[in-house]
mmCIF file with all atom_site columns, C-alpha atoms in Angstrom:
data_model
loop_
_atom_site.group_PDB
_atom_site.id
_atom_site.type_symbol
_atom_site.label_atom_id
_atom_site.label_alt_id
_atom_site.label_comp_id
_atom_site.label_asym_id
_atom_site.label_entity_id
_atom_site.label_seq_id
_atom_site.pdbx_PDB_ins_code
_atom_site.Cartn_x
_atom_site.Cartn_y
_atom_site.Cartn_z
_atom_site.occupancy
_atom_site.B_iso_or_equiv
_atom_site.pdbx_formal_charge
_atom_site.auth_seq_id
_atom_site.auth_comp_id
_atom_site.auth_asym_id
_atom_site.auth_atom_id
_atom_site.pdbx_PDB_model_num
ATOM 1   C CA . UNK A 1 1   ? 39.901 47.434  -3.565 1.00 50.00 ? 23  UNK A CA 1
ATOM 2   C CA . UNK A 1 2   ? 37.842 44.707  -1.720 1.00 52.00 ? 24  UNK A CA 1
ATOM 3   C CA . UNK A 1 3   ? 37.790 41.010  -3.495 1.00 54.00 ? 25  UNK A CA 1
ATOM 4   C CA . UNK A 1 4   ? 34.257 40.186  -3.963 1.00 51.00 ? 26  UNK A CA 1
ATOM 5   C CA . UNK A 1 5   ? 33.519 36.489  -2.347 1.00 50.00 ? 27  UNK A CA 1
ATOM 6   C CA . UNK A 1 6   ? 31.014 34.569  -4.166 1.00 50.00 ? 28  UNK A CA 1
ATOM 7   C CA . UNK A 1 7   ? 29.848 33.365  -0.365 1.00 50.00 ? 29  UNK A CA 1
ATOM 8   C CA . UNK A 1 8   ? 28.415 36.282  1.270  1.00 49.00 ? 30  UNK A CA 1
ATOM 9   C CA . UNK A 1 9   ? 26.967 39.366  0.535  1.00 50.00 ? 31  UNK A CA 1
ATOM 10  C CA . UNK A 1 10  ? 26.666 42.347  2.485  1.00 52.00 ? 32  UNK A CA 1
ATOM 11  C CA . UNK A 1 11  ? 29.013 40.374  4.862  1.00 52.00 ? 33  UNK A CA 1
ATOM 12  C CA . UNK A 1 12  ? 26.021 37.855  5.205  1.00 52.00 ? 34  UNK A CA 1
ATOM 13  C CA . UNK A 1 13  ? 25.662 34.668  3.589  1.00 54.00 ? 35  UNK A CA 1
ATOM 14  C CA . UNK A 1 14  ? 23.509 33.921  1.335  1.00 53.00 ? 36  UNK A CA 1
ATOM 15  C CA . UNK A 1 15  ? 22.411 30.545  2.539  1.00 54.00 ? 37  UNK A CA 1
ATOM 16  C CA . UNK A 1 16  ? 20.752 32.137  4.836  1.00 56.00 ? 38  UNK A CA 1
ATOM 17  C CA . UNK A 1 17  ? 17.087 31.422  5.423  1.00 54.00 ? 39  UNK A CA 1
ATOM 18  C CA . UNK A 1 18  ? 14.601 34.316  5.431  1.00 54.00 ? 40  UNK A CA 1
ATOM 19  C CA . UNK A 1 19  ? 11.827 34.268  8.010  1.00 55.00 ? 41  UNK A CA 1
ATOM 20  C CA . UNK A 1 20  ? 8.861  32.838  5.515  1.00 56.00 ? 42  UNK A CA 1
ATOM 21  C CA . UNK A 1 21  ? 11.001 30.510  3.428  1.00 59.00 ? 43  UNK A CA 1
ATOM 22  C CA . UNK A 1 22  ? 10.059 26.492  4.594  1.00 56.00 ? 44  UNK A CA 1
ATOM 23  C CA . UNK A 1 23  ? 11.501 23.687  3.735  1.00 68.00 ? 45  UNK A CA 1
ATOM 24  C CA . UNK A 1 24  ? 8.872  21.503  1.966  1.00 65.00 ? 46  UNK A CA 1
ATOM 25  C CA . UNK A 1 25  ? 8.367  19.052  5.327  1.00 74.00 ? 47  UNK A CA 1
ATOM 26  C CA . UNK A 1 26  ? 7.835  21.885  7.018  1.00 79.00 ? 48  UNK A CA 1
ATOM 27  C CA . UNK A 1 27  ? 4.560  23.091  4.735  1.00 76.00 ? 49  UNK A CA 1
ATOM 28  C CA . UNK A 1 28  ? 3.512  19.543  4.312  1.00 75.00 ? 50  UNK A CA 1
ATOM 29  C CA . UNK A 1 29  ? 3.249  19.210  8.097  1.00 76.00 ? 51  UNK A CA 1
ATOM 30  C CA . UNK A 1 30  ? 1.968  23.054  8.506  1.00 79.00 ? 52  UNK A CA 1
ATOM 31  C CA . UNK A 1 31  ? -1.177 21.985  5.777  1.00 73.00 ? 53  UNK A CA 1
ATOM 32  C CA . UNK A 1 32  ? -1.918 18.859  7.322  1.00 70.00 ? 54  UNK A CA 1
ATOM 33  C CA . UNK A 1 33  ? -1.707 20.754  11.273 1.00 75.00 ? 55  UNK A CA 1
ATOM 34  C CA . UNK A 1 34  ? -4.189 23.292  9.499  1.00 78.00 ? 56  UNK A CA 1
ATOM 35  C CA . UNK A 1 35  ? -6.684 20.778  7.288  1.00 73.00 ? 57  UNK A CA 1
ATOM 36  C CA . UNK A 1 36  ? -6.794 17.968  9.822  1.00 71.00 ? 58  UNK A CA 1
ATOM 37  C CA . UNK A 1 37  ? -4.870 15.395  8.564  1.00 77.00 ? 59  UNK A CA 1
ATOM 38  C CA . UNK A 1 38  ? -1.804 14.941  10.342 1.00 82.00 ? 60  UNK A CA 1
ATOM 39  C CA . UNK A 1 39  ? -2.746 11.063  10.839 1.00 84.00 ? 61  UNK A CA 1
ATOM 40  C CA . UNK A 1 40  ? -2.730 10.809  7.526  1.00 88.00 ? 62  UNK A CA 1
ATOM 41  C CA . UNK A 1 41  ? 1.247  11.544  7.362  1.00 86.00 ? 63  UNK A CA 1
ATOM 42  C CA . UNK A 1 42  ? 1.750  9.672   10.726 1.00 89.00 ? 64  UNK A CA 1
ATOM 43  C CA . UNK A 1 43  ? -0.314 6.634   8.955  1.00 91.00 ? 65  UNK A CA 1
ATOM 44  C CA . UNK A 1 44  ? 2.140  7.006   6.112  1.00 91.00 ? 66  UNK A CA 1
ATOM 45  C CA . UNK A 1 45  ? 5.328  7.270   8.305  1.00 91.00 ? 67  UNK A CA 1
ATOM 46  C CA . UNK A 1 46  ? 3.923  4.263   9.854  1.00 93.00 ? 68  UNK A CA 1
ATOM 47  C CA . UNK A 1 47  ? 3.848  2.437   6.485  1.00 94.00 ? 69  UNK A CA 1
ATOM 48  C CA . UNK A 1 48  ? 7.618  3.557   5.552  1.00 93.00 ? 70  UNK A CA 1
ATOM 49  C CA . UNK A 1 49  ? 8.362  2.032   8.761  1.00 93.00 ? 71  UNK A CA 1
ATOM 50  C CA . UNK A 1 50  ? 7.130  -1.484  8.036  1.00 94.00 ? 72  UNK A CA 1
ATOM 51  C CA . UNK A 1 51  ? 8.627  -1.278  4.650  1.00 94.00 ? 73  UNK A CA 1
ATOM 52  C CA . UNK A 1 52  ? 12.320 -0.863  6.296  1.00 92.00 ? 74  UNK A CA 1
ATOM 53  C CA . UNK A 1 53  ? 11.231 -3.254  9.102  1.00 92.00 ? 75  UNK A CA 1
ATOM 54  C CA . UNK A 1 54  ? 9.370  -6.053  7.372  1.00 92.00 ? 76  UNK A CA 1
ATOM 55  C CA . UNK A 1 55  ? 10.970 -8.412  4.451  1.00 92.00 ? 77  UNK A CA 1
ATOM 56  C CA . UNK A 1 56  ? 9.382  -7.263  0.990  1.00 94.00 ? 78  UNK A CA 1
ATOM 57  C CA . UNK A 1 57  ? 6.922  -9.732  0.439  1.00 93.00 ? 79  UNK A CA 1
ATOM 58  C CA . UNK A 1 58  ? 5.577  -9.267  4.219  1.00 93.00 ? 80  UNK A CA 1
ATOM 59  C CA . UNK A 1 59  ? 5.413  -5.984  3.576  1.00 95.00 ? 81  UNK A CA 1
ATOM 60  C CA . UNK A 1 60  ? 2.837  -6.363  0.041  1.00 96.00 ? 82  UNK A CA 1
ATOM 61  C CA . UNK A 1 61  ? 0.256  -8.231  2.252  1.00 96.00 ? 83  UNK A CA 1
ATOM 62  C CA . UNK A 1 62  ? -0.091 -4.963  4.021  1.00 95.00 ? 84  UNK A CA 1
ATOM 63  C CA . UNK A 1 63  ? -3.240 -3.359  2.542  1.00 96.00 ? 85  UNK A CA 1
ATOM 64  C CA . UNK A 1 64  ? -3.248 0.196   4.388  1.00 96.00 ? 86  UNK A CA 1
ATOM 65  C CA . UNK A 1 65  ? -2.743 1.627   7.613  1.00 95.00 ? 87  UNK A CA 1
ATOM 66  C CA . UNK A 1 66  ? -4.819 4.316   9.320  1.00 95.00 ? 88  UNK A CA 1
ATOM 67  C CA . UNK A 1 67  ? -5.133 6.384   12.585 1.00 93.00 ? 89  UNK A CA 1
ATOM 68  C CA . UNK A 1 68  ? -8.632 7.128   14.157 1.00 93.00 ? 90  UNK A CA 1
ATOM 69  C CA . UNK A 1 69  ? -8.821 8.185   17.576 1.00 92.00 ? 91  UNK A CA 1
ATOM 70  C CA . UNK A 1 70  ? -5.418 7.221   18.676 1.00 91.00 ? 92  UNK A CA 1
ATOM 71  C CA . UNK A 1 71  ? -5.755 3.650   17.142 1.00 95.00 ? 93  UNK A CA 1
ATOM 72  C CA . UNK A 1 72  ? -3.361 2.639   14.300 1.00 95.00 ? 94  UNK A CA 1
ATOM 73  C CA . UNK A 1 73  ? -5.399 0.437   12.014 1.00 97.00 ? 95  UNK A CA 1
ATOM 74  C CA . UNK A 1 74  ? -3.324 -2.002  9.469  1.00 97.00 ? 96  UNK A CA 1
ATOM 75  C CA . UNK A 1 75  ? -5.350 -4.022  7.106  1.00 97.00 ? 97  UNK A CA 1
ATOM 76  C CA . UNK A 1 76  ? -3.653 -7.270  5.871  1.00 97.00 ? 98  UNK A CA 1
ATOM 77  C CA . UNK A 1 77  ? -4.096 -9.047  3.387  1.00 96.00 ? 99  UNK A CA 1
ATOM 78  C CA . UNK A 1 78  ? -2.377 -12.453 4.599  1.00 94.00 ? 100 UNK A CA 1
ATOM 79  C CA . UNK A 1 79  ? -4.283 -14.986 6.950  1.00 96.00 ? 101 UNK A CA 1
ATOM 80  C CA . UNK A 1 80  ? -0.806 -15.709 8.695  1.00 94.00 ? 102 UNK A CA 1
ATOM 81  C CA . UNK A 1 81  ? 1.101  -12.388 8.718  1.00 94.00 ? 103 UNK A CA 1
ATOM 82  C CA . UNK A 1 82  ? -2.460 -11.133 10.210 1.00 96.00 ? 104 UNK A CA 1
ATOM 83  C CA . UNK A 1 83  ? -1.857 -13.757 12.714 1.00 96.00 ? 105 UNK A CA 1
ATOM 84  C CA . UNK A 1 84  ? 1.681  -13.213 13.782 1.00 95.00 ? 106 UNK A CA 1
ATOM 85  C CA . UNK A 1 85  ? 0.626  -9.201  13.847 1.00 96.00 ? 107 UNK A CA 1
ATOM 86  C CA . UNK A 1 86  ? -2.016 -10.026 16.195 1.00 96.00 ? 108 UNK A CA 1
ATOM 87  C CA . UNK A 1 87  ? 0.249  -12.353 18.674 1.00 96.00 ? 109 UNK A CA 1
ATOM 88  C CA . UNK A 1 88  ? 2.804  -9.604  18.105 1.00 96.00 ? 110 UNK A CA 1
ATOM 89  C CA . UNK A 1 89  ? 0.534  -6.665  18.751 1.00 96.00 ? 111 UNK A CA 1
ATOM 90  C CA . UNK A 1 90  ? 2.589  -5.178  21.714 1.00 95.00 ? 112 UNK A CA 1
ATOM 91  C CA . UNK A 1 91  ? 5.392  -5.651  20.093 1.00 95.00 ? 113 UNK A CA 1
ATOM 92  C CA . UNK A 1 92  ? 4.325  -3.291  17.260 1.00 94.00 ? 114 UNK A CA 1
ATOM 93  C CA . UNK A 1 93  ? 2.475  -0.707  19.558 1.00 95.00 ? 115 UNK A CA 1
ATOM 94  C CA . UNK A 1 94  ? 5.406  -0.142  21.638 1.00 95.00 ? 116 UNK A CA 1
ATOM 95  C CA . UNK A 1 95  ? 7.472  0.065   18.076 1.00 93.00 ? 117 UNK A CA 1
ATOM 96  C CA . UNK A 1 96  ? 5.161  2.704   16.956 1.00 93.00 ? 118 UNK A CA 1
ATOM 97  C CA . UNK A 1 97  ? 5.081  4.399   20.134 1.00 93.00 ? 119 UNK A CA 1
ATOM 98  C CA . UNK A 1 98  ? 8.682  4.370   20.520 1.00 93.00 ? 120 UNK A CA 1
ATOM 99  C CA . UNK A 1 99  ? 9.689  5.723   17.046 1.00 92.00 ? 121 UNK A CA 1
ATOM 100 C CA . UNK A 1 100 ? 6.535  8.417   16.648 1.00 89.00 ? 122 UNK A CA 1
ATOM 101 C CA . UNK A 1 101 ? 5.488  9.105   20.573 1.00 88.00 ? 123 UNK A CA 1
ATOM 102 C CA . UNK A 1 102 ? 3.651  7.681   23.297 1.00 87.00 ? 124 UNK A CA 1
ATOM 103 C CA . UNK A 1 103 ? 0.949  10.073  23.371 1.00 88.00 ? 125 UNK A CA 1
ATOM 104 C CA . UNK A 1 104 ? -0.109 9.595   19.704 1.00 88.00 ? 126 UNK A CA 1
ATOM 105 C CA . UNK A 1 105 ? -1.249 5.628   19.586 1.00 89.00 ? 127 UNK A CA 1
ATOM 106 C CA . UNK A 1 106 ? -3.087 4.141   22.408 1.00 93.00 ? 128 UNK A CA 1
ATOM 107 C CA . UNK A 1 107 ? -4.379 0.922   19.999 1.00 95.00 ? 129 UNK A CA 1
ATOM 108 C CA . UNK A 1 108 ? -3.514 -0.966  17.592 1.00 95.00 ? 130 UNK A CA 1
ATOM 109 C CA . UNK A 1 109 ? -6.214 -2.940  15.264 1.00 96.00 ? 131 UNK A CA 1
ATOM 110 C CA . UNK A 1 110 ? -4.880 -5.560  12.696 1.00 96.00 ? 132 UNK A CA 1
ATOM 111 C CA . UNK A 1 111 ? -8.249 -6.196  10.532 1.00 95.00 ? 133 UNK A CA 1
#
């Protein structure tokens, strides 16, 4: 008599993925491919990125941050962290481009 195994069935496991089942990431990014707003979740991976790189009270002056055509946009609040950003702004470009991809940021505006 075989010993059924609560790990497989059918000799198979069943943590195996079937061919339509996504992980939620993978929708998300699948939607925003089809609808046209990828830079929208770049923009927002962007954001989580200054809130890991910046101290927390840098990081509330930042307003929002936006892509159009290949330019990252980050509105600040602050007169002087608007200042450094601006000194700094090849710093943060080749940040961004680093950690997300060359070909996806050719600018960066700090308004």
């Amino acid at each position: 008599m075989k010993r059924a195994s609560f790990l497989t069935y059918n000799s198979e496991p069943l943590m195996k993925k079937k061919k339509r089942e996504y992980q939620s990431s993978e929708l998300v990014k699948s939607f925003a491919r089809i609808y046209g707003f990828e830079d929208k979740l770049v923009a927002f991976d962007i954001k989580d990125f200054l809130e890991d790189y910046l101290d927390q009270s840098l990081f509330n002056e930042i307003r929002s941050v936006n892509i159009e055509n290949k330019c990252i946009i980050i509105k600040i609040d602050s007169p002087l962290l608007k200042n450094d950003f601006k000194m700094r702004k090849n710093f943060y470009l080749k940040k961004f481009q680093d950690k997300f991809g060359e070909d996806k940021f050719d600018d960066l505006k700090i308004l």
